[in-house]
PDB file of C-alpha atoms in Angstrom:
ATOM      1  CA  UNK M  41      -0.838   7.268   7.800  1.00  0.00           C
ATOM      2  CA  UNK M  42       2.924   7.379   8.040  1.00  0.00           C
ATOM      3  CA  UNK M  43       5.796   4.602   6.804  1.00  0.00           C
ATOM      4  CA  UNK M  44       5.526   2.583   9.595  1.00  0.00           C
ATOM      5  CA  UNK M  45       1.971   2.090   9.383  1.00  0.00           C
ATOM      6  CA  UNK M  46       2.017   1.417   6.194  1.00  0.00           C
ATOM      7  CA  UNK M  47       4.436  -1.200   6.246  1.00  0.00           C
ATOM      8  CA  UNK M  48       2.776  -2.973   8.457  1.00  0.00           C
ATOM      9  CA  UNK M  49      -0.251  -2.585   6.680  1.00  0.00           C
ATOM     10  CA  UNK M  50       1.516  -4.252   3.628  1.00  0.00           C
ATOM     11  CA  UNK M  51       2.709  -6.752   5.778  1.00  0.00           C
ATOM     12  CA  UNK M  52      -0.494  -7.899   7.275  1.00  0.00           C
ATOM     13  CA  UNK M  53      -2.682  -7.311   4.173  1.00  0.00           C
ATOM     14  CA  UNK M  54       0.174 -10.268   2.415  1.00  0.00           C
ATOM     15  CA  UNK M  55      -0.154 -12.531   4.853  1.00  0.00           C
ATOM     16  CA  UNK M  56      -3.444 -12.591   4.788  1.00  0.00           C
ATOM     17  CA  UNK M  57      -3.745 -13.064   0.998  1.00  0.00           C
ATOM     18  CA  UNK M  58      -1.101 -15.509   1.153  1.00  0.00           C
ATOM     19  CA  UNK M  59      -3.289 -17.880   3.014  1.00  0.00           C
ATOM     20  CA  UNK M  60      -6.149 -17.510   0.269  1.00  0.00           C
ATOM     21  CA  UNK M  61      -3.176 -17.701  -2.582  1.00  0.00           C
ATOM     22  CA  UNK M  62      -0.800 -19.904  -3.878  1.00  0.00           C
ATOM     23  CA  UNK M  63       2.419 -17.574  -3.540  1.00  0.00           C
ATOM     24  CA  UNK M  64       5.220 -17.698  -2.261  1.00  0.00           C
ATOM     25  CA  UNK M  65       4.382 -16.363   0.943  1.00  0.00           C
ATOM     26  CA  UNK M  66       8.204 -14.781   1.937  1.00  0.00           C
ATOM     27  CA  UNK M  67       8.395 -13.034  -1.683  1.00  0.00           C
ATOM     28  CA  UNK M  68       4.529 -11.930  -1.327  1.00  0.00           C
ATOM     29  CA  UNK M  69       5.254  -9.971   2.148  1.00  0.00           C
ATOM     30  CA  UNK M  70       8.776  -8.888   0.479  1.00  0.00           C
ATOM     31  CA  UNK M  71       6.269  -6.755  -2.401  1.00  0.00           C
ATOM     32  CA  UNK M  72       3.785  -6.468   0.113  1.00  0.00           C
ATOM     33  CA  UNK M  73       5.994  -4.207   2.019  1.00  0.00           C
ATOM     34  CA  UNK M  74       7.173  -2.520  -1.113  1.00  0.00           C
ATOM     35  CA  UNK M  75       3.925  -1.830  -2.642  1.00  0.00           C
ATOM     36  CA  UNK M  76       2.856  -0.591   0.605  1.00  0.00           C
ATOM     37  CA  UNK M  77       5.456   2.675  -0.203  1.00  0.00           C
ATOM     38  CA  UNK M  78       4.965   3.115  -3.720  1.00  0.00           C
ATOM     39  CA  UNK M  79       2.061   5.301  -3.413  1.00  0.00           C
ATOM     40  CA  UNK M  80       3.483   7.956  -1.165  1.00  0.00           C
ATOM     41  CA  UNK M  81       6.216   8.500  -4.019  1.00  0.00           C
ATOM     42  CA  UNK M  82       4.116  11.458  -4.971  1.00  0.00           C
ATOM     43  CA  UNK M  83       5.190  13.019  -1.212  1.00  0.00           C
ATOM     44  CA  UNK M  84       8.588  14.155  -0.748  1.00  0.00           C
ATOM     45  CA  UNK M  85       9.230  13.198   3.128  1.00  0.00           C
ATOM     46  CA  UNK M  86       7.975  10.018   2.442  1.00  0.00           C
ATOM     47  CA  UNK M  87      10.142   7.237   3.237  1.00  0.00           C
ATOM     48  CA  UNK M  88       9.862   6.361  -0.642  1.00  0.00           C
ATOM     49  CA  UNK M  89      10.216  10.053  -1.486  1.00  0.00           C
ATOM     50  CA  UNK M  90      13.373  10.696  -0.071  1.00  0.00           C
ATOM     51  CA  UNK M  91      15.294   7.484  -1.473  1.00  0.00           C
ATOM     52  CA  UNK M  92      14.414   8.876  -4.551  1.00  0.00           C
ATOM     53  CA  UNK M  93      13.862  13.006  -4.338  1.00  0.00           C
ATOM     54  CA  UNK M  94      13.866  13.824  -7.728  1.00  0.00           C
ATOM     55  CA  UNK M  95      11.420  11.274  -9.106  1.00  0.00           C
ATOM     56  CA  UNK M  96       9.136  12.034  -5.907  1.00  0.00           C
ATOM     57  CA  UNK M  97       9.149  16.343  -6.570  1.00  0.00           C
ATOM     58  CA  UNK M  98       8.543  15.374 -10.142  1.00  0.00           C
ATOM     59  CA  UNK M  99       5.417  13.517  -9.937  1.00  0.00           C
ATOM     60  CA  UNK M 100       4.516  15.725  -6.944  1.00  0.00           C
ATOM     61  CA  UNK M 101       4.903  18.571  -9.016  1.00  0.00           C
ATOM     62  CA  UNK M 102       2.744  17.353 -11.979  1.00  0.00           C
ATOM     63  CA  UNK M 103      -0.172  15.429  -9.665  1.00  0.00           C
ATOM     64  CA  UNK M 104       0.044  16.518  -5.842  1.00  0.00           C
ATOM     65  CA  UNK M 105      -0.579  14.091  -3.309  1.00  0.00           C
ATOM     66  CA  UNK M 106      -2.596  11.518  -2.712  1.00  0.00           C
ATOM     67  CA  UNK M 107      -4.122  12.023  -5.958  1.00  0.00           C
ATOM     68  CA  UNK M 108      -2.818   9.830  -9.370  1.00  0.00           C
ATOM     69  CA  UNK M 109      -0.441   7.337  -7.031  1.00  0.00           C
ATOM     70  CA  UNK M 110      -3.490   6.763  -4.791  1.00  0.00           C
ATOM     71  CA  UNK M 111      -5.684   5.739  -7.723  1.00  0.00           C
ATOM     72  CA  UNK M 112      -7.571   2.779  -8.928  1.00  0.00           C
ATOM     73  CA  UNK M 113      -5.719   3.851 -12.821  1.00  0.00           C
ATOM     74  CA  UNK M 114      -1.941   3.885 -11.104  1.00  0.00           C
ATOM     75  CA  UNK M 115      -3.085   0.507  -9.664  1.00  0.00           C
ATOM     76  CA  UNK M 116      -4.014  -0.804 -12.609  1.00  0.00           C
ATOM     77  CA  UNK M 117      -1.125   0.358 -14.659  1.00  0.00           C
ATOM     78  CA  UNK M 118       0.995  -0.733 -12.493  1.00  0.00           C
ATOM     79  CA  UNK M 119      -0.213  -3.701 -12.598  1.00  0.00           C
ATOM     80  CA  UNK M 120       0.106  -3.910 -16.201  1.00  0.00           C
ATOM     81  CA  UNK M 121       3.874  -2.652 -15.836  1.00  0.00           C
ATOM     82  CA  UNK M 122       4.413  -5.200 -13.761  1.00  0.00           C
ATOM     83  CA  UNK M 123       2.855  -8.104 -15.120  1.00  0.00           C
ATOM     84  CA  UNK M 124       5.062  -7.138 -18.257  1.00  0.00           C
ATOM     85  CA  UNK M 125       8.812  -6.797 -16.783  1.00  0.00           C
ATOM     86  CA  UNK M 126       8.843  -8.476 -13.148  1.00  0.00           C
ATOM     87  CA  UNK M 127       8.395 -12.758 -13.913  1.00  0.00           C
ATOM     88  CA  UNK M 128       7.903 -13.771 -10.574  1.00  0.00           C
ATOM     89  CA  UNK M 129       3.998 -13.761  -9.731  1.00  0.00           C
ATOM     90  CA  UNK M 130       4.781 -13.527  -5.922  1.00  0.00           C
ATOM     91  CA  UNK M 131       6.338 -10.722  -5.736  1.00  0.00           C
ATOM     92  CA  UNK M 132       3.493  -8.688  -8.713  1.00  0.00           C
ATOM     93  CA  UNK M 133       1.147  -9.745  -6.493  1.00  0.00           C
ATOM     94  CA  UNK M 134       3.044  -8.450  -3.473  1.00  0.00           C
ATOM     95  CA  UNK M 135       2.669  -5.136  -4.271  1.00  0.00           C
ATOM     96  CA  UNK M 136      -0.026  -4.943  -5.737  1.00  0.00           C
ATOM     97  CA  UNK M 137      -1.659  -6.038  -2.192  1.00  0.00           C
ATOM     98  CA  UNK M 138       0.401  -3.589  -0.484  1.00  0.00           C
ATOM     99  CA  UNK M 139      -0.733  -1.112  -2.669  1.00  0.00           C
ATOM    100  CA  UNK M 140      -4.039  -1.682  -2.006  1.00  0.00           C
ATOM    101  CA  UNK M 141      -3.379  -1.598   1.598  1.00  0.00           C
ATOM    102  CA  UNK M 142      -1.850   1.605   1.511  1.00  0.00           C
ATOM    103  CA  UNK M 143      -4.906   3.026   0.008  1.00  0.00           C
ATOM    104  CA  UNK M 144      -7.526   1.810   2.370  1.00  0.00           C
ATOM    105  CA  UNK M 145      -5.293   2.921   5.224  1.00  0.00           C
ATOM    106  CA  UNK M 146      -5.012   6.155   3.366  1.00  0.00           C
ATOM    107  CA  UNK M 147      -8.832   6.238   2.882  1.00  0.00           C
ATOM    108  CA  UNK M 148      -9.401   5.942   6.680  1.00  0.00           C
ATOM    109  CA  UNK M 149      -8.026   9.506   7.311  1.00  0.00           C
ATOM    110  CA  UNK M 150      -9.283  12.718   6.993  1.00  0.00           C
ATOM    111  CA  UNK M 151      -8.314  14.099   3.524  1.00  0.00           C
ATOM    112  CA  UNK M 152      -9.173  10.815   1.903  1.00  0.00           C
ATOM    113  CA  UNK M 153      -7.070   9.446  -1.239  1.00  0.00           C
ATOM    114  CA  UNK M 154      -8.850  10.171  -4.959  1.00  0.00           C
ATOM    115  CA  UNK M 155      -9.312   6.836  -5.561  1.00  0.00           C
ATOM    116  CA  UNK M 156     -11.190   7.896  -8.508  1.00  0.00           C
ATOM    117  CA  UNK M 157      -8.503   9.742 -10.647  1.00  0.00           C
ATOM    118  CA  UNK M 158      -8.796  11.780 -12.913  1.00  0.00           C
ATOM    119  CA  UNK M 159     -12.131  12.494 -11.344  1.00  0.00           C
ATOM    120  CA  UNK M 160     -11.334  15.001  -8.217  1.00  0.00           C
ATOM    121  CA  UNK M 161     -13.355  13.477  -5.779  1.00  0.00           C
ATOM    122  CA  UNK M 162     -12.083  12.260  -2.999  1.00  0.00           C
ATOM    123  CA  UNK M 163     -12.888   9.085  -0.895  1.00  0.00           C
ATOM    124  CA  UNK M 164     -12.792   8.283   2.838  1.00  0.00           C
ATOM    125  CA  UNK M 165     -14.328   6.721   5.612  1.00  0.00           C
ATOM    126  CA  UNK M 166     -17.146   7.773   7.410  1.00  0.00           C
ATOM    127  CA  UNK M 167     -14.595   7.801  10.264  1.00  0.00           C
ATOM    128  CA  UNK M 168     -11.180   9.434   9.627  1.00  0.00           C
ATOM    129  CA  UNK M 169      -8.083   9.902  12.052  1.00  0.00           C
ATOM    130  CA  UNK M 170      -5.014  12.137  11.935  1.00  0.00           C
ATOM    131  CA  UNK M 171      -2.108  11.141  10.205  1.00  0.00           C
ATOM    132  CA  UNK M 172       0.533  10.251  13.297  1.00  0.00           C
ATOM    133  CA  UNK M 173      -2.201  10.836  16.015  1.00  0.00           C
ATOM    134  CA  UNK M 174      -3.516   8.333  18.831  1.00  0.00           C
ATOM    135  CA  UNK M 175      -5.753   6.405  16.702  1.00  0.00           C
ATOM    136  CA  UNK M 176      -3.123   5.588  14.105  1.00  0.00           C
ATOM    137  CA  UNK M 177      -1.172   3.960  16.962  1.00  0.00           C
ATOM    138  CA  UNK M 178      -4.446   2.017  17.819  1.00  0.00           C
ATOM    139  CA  UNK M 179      -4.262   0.701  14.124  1.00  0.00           C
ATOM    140  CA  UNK M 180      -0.667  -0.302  14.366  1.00  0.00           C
ATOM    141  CA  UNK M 181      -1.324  -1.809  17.732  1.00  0.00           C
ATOM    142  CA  UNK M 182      -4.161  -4.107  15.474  1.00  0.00           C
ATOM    143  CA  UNK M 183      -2.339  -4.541  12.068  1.00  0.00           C
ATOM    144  CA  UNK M 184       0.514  -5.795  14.569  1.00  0.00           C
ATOM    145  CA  UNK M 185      -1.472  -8.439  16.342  1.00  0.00           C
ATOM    146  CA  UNK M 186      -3.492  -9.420  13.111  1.00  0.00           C
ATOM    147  CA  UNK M 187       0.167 -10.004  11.415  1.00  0.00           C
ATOM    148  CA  UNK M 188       1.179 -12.425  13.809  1.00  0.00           C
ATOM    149  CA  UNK M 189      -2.298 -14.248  13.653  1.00  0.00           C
ATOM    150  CA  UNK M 190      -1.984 -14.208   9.981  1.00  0.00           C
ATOM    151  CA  UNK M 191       2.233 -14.928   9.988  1.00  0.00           C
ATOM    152  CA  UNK M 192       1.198 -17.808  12.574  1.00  0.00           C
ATOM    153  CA  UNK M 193      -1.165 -18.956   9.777  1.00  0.00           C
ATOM    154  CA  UNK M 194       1.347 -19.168   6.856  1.00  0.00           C
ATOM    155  CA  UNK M 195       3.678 -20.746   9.067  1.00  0.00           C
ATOM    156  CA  UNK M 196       1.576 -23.700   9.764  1.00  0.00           C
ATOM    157  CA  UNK M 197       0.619 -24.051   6.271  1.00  0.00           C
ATOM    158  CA  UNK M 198       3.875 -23.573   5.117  1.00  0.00           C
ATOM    159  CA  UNK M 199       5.659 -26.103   7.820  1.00  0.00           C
TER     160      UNK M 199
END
């Protein structure tokens, strides 16, 4: 999937957790949409990978893409890493939504993500698109619509 997708992947996946959650919905989407990047860092024309090039070849170099950054173990460590120097719980939670975003959008085309790290399998739907084709348009088009039913959600709550 590309940045844009992505993003509003993140976007919609926070909302929607937000209205399960006790966050604080703006700082949620804020690492929602950040979280929703991180992965790709291991891809250097990523929109994450070229803000910062030389951490992106460097971890490309040593793991490839889609592999180690699109992992259950980065998730989790990450996690960990975050739990121990960010304070806010909003925004920890934030991206660790938007990760997980990113990797089911990820999973849903056709090289799959190895969610299963260090083990090389990888994992993907039964039904996979192309990144930047027709169908990834169709899922924008969706994660669009179900942002504003979800945004629409946290706004009542919220006001």
């Amino acid at each position: 999937m590309t940045g844009k997708t992505h993003i509003i992947g993140g976007i919609t996946a926070s909302l929607a957790f937000a209205q399960t959650a006790n966050y604080e919905a703006i700082l949620l989407v804020g690492g929602g949409v950040v979280g929703a990047l991180i992965p790709d860092i291991c891809h250097g024309g990523s929109k994450i990978g070229r803000k910062l090039p030389l951490l992106s070849k460097i971890i490309s170099t040593i793991f490839g893409h889609r592999s180690f950054t699109h992992s259950l173990l980065f998730l989790f460590l990450m996690g960990i890493l975050l739990n121990s120097f960010v304070t806010n719980e909003s925004i920890v939670a934030g991206i660790l939504v938007g990760m997980a975003s990113h990797y089911i959008l990820d999973m849903a085309t056709k090289n799959g993500i190895k969610l299963l790290y260090p083990f090389k399998v990888r994992v993907r739907f039964p039904i996979t698109t192309k990144t930047g084709g027709a169908v990834e348009d169709v899922v924008f088009a969706a994660l669009s619509l179900l942002t504003v039913y979800f945004g629409y959600g946290v706004f009542v709550e919220y006001f």
